Coordinates of C-alpha atoms in Angstrom, one line a residue:
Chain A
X1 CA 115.7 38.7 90.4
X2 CA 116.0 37.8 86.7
X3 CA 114.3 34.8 84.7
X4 CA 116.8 32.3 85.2
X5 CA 117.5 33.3 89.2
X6 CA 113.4 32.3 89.7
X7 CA 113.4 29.0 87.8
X8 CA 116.5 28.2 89.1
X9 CA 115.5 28.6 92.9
X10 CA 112.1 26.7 91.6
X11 CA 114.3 23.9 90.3
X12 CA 116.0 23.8 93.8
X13 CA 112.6 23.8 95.4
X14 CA 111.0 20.6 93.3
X15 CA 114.2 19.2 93.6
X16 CA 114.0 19.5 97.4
X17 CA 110.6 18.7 97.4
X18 CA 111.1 15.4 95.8
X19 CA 113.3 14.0 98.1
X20 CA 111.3 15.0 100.7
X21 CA 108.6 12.9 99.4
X22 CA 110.7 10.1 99.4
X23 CA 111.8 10.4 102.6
X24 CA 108.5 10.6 103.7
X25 CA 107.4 7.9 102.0
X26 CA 109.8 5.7 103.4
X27 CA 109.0 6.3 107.0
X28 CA 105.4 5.8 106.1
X29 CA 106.1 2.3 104.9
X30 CA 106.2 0.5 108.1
X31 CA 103.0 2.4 108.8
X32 CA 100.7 1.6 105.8
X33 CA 101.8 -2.2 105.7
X34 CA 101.1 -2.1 108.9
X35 CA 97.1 -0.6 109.2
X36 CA 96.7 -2.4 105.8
X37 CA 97.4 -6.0 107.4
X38 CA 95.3 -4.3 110.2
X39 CA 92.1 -3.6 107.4
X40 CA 92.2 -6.6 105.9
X41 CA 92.4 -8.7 108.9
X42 CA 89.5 -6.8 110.5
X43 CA 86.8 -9.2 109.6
X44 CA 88.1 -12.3 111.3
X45 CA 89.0 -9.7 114.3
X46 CA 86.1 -9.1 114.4
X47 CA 84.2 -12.6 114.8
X48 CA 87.1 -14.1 116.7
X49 CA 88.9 -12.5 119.9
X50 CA 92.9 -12.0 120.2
X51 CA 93.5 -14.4 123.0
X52 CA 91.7 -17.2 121.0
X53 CA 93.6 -16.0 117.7
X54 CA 97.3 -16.4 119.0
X55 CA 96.6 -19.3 121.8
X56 CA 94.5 -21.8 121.0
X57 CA 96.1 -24.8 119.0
X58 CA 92.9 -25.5 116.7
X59 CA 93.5 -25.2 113.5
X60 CA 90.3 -26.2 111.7
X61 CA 89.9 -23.4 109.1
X62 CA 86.7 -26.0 107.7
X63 CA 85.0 -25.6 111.2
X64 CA 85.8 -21.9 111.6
X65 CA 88.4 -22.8 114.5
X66 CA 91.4 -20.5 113.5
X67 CA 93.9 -21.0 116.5
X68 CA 97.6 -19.5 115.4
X69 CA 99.9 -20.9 118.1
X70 CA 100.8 -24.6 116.1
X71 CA 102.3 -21.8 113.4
X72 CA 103.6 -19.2 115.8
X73 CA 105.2 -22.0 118.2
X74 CA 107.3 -23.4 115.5
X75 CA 108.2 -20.0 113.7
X76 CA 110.0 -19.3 117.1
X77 CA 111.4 -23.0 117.3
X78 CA 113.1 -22.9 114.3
X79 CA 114.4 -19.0 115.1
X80 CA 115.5 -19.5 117.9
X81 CA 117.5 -22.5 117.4
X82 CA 118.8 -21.2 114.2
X83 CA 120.2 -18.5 116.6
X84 CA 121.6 -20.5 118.9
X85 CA 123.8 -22.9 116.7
X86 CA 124.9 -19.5 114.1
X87 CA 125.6 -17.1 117.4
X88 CA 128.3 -18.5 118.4
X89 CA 129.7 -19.8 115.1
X90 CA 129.6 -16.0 114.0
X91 CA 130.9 -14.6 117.2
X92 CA 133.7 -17.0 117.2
X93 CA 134.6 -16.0 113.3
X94 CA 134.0 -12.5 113.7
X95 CA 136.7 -12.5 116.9
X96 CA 139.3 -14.3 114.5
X97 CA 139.3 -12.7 111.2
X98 CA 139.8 -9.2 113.2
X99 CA 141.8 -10.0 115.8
X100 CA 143.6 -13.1 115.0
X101 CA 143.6 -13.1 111.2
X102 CA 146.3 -11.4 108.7
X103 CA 144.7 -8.7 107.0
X104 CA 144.4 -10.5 103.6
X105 CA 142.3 -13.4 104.9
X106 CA 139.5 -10.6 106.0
X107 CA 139.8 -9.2 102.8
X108 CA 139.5 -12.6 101.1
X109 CA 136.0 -12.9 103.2
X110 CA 134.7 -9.9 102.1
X111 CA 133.5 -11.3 98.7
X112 CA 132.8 -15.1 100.4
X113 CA 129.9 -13.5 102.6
X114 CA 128.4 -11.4 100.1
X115 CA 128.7 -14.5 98.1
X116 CA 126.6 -16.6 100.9
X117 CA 124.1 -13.5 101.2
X118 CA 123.4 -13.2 98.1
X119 CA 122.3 -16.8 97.7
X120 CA 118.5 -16.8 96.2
X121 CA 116.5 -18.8 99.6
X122 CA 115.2 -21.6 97.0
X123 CA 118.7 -22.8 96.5
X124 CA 119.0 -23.1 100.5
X125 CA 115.8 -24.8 100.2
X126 CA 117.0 -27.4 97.5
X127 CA 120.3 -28.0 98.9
X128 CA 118.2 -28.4 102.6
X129 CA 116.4 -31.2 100.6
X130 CA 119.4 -32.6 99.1
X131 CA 121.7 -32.6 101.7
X132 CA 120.2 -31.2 105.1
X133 CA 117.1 -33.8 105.4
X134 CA 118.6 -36.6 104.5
X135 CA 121.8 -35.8 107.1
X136 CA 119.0 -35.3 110.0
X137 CA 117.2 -38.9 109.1
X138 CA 120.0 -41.0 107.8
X139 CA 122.6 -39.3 110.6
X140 CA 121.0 -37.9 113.4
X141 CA 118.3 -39.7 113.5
X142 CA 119.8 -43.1 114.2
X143 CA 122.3 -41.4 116.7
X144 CA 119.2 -40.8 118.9
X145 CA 118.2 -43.9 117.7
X146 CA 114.6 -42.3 116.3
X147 CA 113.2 -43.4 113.1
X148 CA 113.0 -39.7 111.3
X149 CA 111.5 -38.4 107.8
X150 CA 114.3 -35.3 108.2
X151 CA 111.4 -33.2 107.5
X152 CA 111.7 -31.4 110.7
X153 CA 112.6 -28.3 112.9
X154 CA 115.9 -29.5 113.1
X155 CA 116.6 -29.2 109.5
X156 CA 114.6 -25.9 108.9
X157 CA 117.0 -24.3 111.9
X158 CA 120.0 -25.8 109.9
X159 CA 119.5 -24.2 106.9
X160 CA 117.9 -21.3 108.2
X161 CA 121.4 -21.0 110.4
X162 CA 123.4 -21.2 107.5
X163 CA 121.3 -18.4 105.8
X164 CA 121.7 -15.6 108.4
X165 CA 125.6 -16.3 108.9
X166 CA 126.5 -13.6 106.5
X167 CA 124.0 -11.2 107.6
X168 CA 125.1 -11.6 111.5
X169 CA 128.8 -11.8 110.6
X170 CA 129.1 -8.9 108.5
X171 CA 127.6 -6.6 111.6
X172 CA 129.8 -8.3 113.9
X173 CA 133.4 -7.8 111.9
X174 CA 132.2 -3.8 111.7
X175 CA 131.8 -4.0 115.5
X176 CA 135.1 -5.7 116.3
X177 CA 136.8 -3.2 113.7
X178 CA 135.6 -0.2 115.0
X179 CA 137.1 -1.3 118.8
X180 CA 140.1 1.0 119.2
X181 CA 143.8 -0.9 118.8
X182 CA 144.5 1.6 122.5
X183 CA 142.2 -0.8 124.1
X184 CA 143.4 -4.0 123.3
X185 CA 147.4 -2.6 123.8
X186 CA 145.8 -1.1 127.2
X187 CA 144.7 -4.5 128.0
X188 CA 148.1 -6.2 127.1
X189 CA 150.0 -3.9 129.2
X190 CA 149.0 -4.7 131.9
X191 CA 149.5 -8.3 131.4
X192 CA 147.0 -9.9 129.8
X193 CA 146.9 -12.6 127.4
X194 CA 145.3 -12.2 123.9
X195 CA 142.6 -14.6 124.8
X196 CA 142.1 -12.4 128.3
X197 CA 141.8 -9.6 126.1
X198 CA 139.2 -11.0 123.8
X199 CA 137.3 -12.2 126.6
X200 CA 137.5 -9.5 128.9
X201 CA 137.9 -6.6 127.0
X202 CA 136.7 -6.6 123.6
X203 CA 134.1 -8.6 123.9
X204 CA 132.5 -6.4 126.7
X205 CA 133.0 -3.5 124.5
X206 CA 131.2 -4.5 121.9
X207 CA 128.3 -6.0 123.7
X208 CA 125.8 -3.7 122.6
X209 CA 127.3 -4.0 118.9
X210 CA 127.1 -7.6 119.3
X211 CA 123.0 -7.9 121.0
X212 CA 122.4 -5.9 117.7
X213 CA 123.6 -8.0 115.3
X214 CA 121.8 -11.4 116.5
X215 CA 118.4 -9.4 116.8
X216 CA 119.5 -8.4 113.3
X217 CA 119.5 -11.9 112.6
X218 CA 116.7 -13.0 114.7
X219 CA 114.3 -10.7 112.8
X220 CA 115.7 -11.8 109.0
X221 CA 115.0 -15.6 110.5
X222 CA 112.0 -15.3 111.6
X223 CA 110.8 -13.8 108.2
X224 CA 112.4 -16.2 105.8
X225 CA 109.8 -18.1 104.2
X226 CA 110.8 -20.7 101.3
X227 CA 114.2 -22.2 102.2
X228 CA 112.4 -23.3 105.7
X229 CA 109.1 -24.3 104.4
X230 CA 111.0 -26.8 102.1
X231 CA 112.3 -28.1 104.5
X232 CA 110.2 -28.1 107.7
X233 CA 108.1 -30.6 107.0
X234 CA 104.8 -28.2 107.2
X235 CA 102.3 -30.2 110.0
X236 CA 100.0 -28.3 111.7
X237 CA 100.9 -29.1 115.7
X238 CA 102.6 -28.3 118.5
X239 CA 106.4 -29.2 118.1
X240 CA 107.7 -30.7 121.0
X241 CA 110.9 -31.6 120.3
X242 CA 113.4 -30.8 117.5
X243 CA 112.7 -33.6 115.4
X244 CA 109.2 -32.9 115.1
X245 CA 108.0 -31.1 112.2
X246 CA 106.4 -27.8 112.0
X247 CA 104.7 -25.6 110.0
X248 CA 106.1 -21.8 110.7
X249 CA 104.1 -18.6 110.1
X250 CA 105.6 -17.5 107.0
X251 CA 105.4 -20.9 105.1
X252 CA 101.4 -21.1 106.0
X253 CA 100.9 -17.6 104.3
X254 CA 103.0 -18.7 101.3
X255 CA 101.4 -22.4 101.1
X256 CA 97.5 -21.3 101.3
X257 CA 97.3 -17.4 100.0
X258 CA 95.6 -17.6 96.7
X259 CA 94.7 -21.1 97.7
X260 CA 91.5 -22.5 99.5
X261 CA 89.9 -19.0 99.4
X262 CA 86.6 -20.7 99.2
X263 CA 86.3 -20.8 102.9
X264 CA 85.4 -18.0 104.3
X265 CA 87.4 -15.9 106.0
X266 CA 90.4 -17.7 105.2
X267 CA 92.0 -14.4 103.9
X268 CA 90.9 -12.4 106.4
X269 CA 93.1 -15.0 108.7
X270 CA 96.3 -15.3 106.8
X271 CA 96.7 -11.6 106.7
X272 CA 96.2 -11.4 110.3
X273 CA 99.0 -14.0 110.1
X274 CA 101.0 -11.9 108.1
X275 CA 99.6 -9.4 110.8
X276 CA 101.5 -11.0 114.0
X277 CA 104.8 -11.6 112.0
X278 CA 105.2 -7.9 111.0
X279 CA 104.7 -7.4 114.9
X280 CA 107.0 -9.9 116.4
X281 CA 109.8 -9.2 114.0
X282 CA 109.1 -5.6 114.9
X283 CA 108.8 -6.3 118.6
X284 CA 112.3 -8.1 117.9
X285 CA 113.7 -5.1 116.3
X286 CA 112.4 -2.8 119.1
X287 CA 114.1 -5.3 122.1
X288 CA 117.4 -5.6 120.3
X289 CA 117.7 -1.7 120.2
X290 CA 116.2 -1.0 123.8
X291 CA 118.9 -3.6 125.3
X292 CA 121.5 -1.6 123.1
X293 CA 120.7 1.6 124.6
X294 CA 120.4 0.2 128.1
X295 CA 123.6 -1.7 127.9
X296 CA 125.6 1.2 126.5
X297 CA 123.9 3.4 129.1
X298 CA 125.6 0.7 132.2
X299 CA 128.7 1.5 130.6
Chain B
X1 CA 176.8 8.5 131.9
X2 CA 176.5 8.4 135.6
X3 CA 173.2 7.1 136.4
X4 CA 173.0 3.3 135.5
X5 CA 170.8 1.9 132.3
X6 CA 167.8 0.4 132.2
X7 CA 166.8 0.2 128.5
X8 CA 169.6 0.0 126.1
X9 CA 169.2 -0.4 122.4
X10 CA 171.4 -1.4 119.9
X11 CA 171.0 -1.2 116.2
X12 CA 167.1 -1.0 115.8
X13 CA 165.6 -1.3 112.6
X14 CA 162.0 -1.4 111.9
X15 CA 160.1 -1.9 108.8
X16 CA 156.3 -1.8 108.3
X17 CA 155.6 -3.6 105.0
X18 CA 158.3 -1.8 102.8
X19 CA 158.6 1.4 105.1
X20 CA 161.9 1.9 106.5
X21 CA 159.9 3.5 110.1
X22 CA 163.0 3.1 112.5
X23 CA 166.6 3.6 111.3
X24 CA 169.3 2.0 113.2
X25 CA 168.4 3.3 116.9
X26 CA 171.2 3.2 118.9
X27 CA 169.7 4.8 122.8
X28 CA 170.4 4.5 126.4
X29 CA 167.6 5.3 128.4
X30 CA 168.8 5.7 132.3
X31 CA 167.0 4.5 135.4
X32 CA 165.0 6.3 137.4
X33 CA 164.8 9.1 135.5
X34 CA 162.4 11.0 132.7
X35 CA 163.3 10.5 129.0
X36 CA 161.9 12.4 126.6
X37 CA 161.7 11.2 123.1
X38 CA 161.7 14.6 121.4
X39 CA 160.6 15.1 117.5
X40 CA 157.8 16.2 114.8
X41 CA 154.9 13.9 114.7
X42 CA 155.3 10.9 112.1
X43 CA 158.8 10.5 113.1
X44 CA 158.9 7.0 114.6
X45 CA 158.6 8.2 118.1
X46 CA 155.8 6.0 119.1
X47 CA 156.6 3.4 117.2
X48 CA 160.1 3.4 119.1
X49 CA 158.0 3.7 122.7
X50 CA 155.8 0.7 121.7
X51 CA 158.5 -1.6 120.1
X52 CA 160.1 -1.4 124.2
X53 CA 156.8 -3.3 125.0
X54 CA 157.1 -5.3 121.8
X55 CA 153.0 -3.9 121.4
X56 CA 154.4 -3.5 117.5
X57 CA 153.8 -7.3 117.7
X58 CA 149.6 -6.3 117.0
X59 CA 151.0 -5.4 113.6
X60 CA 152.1 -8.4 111.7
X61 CA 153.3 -7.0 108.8
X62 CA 156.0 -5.2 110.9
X63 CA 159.4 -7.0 110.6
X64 CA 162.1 -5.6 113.3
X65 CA 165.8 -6.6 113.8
X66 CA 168.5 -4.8 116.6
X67 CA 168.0 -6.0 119.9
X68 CA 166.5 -4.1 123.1
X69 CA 167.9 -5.1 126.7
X70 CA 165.8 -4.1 129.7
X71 CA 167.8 -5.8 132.9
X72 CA 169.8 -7.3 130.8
X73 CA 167.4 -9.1 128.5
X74 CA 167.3 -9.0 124.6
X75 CA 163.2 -8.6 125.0
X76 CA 162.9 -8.3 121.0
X77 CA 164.3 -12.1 121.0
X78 CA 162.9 -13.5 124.5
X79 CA 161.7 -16.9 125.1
X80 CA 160.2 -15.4 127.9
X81 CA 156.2 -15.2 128.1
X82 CA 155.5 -11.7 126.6
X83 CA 152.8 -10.5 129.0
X84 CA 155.5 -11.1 131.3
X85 CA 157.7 -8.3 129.7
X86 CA 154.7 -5.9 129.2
X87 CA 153.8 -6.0 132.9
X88 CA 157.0 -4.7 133.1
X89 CA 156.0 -1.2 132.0
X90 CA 153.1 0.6 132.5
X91 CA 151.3 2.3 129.5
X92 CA 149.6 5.2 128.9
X93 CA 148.6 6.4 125.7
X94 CA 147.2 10.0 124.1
X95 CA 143.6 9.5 125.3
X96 CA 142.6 7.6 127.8
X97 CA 141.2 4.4 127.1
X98 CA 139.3 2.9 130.4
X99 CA 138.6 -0.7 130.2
X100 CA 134.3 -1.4 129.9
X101 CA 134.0 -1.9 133.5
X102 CA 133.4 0.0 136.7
X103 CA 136.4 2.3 138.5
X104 CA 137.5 -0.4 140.6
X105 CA 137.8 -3.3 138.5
X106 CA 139.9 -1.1 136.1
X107 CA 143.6 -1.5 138.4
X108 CA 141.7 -4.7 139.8
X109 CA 141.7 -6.2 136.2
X110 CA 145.1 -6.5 135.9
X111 CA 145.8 -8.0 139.1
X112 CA 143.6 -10.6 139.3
X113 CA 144.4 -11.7 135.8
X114 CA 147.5 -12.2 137.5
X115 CA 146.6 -14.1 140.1
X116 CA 146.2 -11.6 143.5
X117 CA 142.1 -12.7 144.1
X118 CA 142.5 -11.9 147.7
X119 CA 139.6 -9.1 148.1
X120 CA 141.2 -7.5 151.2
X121 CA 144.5 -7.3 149.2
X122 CA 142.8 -5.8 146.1
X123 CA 141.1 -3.2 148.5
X124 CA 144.1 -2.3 150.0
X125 CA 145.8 -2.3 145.9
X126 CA 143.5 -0.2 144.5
X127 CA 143.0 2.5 147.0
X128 CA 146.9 2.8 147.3
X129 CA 147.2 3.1 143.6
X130 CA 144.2 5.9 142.8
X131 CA 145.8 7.6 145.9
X132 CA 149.6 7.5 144.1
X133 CA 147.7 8.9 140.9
X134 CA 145.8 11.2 142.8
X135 CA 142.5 10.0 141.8
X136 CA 141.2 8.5 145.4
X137 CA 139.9 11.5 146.9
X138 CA 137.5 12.6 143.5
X139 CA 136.9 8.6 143.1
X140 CA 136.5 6.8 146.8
X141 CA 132.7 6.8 147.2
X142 CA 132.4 5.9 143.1
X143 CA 134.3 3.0 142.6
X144 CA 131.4 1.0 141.5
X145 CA 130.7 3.5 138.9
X146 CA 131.3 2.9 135.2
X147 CA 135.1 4.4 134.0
X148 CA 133.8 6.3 131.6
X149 CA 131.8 8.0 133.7
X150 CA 135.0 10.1 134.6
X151 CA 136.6 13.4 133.1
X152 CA 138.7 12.8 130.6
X153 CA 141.6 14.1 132.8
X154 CA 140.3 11.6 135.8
X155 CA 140.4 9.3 133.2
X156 CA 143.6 9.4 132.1
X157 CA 144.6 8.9 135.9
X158 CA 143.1 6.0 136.2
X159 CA 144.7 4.4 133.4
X160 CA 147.6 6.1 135.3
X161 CA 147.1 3.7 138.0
X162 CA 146.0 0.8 136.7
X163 CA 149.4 0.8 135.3
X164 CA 151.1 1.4 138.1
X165 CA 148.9 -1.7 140.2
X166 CA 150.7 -4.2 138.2
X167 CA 154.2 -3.0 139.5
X168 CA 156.1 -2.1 136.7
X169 CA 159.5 -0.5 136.5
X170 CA 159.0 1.3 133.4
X171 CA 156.4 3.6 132.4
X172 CA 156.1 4.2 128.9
X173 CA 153.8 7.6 128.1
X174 CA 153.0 8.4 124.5
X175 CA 152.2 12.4 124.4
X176 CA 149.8 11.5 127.5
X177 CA 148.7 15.1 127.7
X178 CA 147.7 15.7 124.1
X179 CA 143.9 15.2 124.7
X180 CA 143.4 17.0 127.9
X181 CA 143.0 20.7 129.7
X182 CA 146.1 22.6 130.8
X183 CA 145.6 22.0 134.6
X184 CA 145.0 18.3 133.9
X185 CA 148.3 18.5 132.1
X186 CA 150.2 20.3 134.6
X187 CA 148.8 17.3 137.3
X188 CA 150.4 14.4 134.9
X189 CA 153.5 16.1 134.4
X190 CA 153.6 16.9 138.3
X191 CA 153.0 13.0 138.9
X192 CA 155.4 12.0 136.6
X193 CA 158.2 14.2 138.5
X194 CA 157.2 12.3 141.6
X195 CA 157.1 9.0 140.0
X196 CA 160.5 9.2 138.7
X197 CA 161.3 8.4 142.0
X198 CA 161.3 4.9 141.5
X199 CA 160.6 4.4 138.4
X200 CA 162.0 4.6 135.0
X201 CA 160.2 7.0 132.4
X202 CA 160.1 7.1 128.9
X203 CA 157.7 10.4 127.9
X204 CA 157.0 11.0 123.9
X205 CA 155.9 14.1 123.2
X206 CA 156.2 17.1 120.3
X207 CA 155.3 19.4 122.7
X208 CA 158.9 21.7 123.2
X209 CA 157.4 23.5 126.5
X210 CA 156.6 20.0 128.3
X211 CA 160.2 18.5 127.4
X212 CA 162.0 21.9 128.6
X213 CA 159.5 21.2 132.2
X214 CA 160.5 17.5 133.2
X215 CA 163.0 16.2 131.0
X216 CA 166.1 14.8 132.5
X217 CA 167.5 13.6 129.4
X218 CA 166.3 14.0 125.7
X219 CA 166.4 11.8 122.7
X220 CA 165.8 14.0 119.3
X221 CA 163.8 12.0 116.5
X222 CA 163.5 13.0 113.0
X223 CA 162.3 11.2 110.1
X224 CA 162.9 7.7 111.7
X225 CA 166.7 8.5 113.1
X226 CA 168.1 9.1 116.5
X227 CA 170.0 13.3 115.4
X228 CA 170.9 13.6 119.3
X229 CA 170.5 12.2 122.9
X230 CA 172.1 13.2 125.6
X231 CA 171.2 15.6 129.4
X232 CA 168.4 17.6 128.9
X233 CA 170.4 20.8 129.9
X234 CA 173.0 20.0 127.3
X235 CA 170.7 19.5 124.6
X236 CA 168.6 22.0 125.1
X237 CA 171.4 24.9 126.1
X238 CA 173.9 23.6 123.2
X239 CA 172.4 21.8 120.7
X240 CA 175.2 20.0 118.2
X241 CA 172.8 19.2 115.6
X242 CA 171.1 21.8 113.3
X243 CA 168.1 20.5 113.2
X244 CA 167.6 20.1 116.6
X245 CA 169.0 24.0 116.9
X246 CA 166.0 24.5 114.7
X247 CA 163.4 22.6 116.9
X248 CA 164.4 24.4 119.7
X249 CA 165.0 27.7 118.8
X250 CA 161.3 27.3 117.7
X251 CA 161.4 27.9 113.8
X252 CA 160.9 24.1 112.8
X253 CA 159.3 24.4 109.4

C-alpha cells in the first residue's frame, strides 16, 4: 500500500467519521434538551412535588405558590380546538385536490402552501390582532349575545388553525397520492360511487396516514408561541369556555424568561415549564405513531 | 361468427393528452366465451380493457371517440348512471388489491352499497361466491380476518369473487396472473374455463403460453392497433399477419 492508498483510505475514514458524529449528534438532541430542562428545573423540583406542580391552579410566583394547570389547561384548549376546526378543513381539501381536482390545480397548490408555511408566526399574530380579535368581539360575540374583548381562546385556536393548515395538508395530499389508482377502480367496479369510494375506501386506507398527520399538527400547535400569545389574551385562570382568555404554556415562558428573575426560583419554574411542553408534545408524538402502528397492524 | 356478440366496438380512438394510445378499434368480442387481448406490453391493451368499463374516465386528460355497445348500448355515450355499467363487469387487475376491511365485507361491500342489507342473504352471497372462486374452504372459519391477511394468490380470489357477488356478465382480467406462483396461476386460468360458462371474458395478457391454454378467440395488439382477431385455433395455427407470425413463432424482438 503506497502513500496516496493510506491517506486516501484515511480521508474515507474522517470523512466517515464525521458524519457519524452528526448523526449522533442529532439523535442526542432530544436527549440533552431534554436532562438540561431536567437540570435546570431541579431546584423548584426539589422544594415543590409533581402533583402540586401540574395540578394546582395557584399561580402566585410572589407567594412561592407555582401551580401550572391555568397555563397547561389553556395550551390544550387552544390545541385542541385549533385541531378540531383545521382537521376537517384539511381532510376535506386534501380528498379534492387528489381525487377530485385536475392535475394543474394540485400543482398550482404546491407553491400556495409553502407560501402559508412559510409565513413568519408574528405576521399571524398581527393579522390575529387586526382581523381575528376584532371578528370574535364585534361578530361572534354579539351572536352569542356576550359582551367580548376578542382576546380570547377562540381567537388564539383561529389563528393557530390557520397556521398548521399547510403543515397537516401537505402530509395528507402525500397520503392520498400514494393510495394506488387499482383501489379506487376496484372500488368502482363493483359499483360504487366516487363519494362511496372516498368514504369507504380511501379514506380507511389511509387512516393511519391521516392519525399521523393531525398529531403532526397537534404537536406544531401546541408549541407555537408568538402568533397565540398575541392573541390569547394572556390571564392566568382556568378557561371555561371559549371566549375566556388564557394564558398557554409557551406564551408564559416567552412573556417572563429574562423578566421578573428577582423572585426566586422563578427560573427554576419556567424551565420546568419548558420542561412539561417538551414532554406533552413528545407524548403527542409518541400516541400519533403507536395508534399508526396499531391501526396498520388491524389491517 | 356463430356465437352471438356481446361487446362490439366500432371505430375507437383514444388520446391521452397528445398520445394517439388507441387507433381506430374495430372488435367483436363474443358471449360466453374467453377473449384474449394478445400483444407486447405498452400496446394499448389495458387501456382497451378499461375503456369497456369507461374506468379511463379517472384520467381526465384522456379524450375518446368511437362508440362501444354492450347489449346493445353505446356505453362511451350513456346517459345511464355509470356505476350501473361497471357493475356490469367484474374486474380484476395484475395484483390484487383487497379493499381495507375484513374477508367478508370485501364481496359484502359491493352488495350492500347496492342495496342487499339483508344479513341472512349476504351470508348465503358471500359463501356462495368464495365457494365459486374457490376460496371458501381456506377462508370459512376467517372471514372476520383482515384481506390482506391472505396469500397473494388467496388474494387475488377474493377480488375474484367480490367481482363476481355483484352479478356481472362480463369479467374483464388485466394479465391477472402476472403477480402470482405458477399453481396459483394455473387455479385462475382453471376458474376462468369454468366461468366462461356463463359469463363473458375478456383476459389481457403478454403471456403467449396462457393465451394458447384458454383462449377461444384472440385479438392481436400492437402499438395501439387491432393487426388481427379472429378463433384462437385460426390465429394461432395460420397467422395472416407477420407480425403476429412473429409473436407466435416466439422471435418477437
Amino acid at each position: 500500500m503506497g502513500f496516496f492508498q493510506t491517506k486516501r483510505n484515511l480521508r474515507n475514514n474522517i470523512h466517515h467519521g464525521w458524519m457519524l458524529i452528526c448523526l449522533v449528534l442529532v439523535i442526542l438532541m432530544p436527549l440533552i434538551i431534554g436532562l438540561g430542562l431536567y437540570y435546570k428545573s431541579y431546584p423548584i423540583l426539589s422544594t415543590h412535588s409533581l402533583a402540586e406542580l401540574l395540578f394546582s391552579s395557584s399561580w402566585h410566583p410572589q407567594s412561592n405558590k407555582f401551580g401550572l394547570l391555568p397555563f397547561i389547561l389553556s395550551s390544550l384548549w387552544v390545541t385542541l380546538i385549533s385541531l378540531i376546526i383545521s382537521a376537517p378543513i384539511c381532510l376535506l381539501t386534501a380528498i379534492h385536490l387528489t381525487q377530485y381536482a385536475r392535475k394543474w390545480v394540485l400543482r398550482l397548490m404546491h407553491p400556495v402552501i409553502d407560501i402559508l408555511a412559510g409565513i413568519p408566526s408574528v405576521i399571524f399574530g398581527v393579522w390575529g390582532i387586526l382581523i381575528i380579535v376584532p371578528f370574535v368581539s364585534n361578530v361572534v360575540g354579539p351572536l352569542f349575545n356576550k359582551h367580548l374583548s376578542g382576546f380570547s381562546i377562540l381567537s388564539g385556536s383561529l389563528v393557530l388553525s390557520v397556521m398548521i393548515i399547510p403543515f397537516i395538508l401537505n402530509i395528507l395530499i402525500e397520503v392520498f397520492r400514494s393510495l394506488p389508482t387499482e383501489l379506487t377502480e376496484a372500488a368502482l367496479s363493483v359499483g360504487a360511487s366516487k363519494w362511496q369510494t372516498v368514504k369507504y375506501v380511501l379514506v380507511k386506507k389511509a387512516f393511519p396516514g391521516i392519525i399521523s398527520a393531525f398529531g403532526l399538527g397537534l404537536s406544531r400547535a401546541f408549541g407555537e408561541t408568538i402568533a397565540v400569545l398575541m392573541v390569547v389574551g394572556n390571564v392566568t385562570r382556568i378557561p371555561t369556555g371559549v371566549f375566556q382568555p388564557g394564558y398557554p404554556l409557551p406564551a408564559l415562558i416567552a412573556n417572563n424568561y429574562g423578566e421578573m428573575m428577582s423572585i426566586p426560583q422563578y427560573d427554576s419554574i419556567l424551565m420546568f415549564s419548558a420542561l412539561v411542553l417538551f414532554v406533552i408534545v413528545t407524548l403527542f408524538n409518541l400516541a400519533s405513531r403507536i395508534a399508526i402502528v396499531q391501526v396498520e397492524k388491524h389491517h | 361468427m356463430d356465437t352471438p356478440v356481446k361487446i362490439d366496438i366500432k371505430d375507437l380512438n383514444l388520446f391521452i393528452g397528445k398520445n394517439h394510445i388507441l387507433k381506430d378499434i374495430n372488435v367483436t368480442i363474443p358471449e360466453k366465451k374467453i377473449t384474449v387481448l394478445l400483444g407486447q406490453s405498452g400496446c394499448g391493451k389495458t387501456t382497451l380493457l378499461k375503456s369497456m368499463n369507461r374506468l379511463i374516465d379517472l384520467n381526465n386528460q384522456v379524450r375518446v371517440s368511437g362508440s362501444i355497445t354492450i347489449d346493445n348500448e353505446d356505453i362511451l355515450h350513456t346517459r345511464k348512471d355509470i356505476t350501473k355499467i361497471r357493475k356490469k363487469m367484474g374486474l380484476l387487475s395484475q395484483r390484487p388489491y383487497p379493499l381495507p376491511m375484513n374477508i367478508y365485507n370485501n364481496i359484502a361491500f359491493g352488495l350492500r352499497i347496492s342495496g342487499r342489507k339483508n344479513r341472512i342473504n349476504l351470508d348465503k352471497r358471500v359463501e356462495r361466491y368464495l365457494r365459486q372462486a374457490h376460496l371458501w374452504d381456506e377462508a370459512k372459519d376467517r372471514l372476520r380476518d383482515s384481506a390482506s391477511s391472505l396469500s397473494i394468490g388467496q388474494q387475488q380470489r377474493l377480488c375474484l369473487a367480490r367481482g363476481l357477488a355483484v352479478d356481472p356478465v362480463i369479467i374483464l382480467a388485466d394479465e391477472p396472473t402476472s403477480a402470482l406462483d405458477p399453481i396459483s396461476s394455473m387455479a385462475i386460468e382453471q376458474m376462468f374455463t369454468e366461468l366462461k360458462q356463463s359469463y363473458t371474458i375478456v383476459l389481457v395478457t403478454h403471456i403467449l403460453q396462457q393465451a394458447l391454454r384458454v383462449a377461444d378467440y384472440v385479438i392481436f395488439m400492437y402499438l395501439g392497433e387491432v393487426i388481427e382477431q379472429g378463433p384462437a385455433h385460426e390465429v394461432f395455427t395460420n397467422p395472416k399477419n407477420v407480425v403476429t407470425r412473429q409473436f407466435i413463432q416466439g422471435n418477437f424482438s
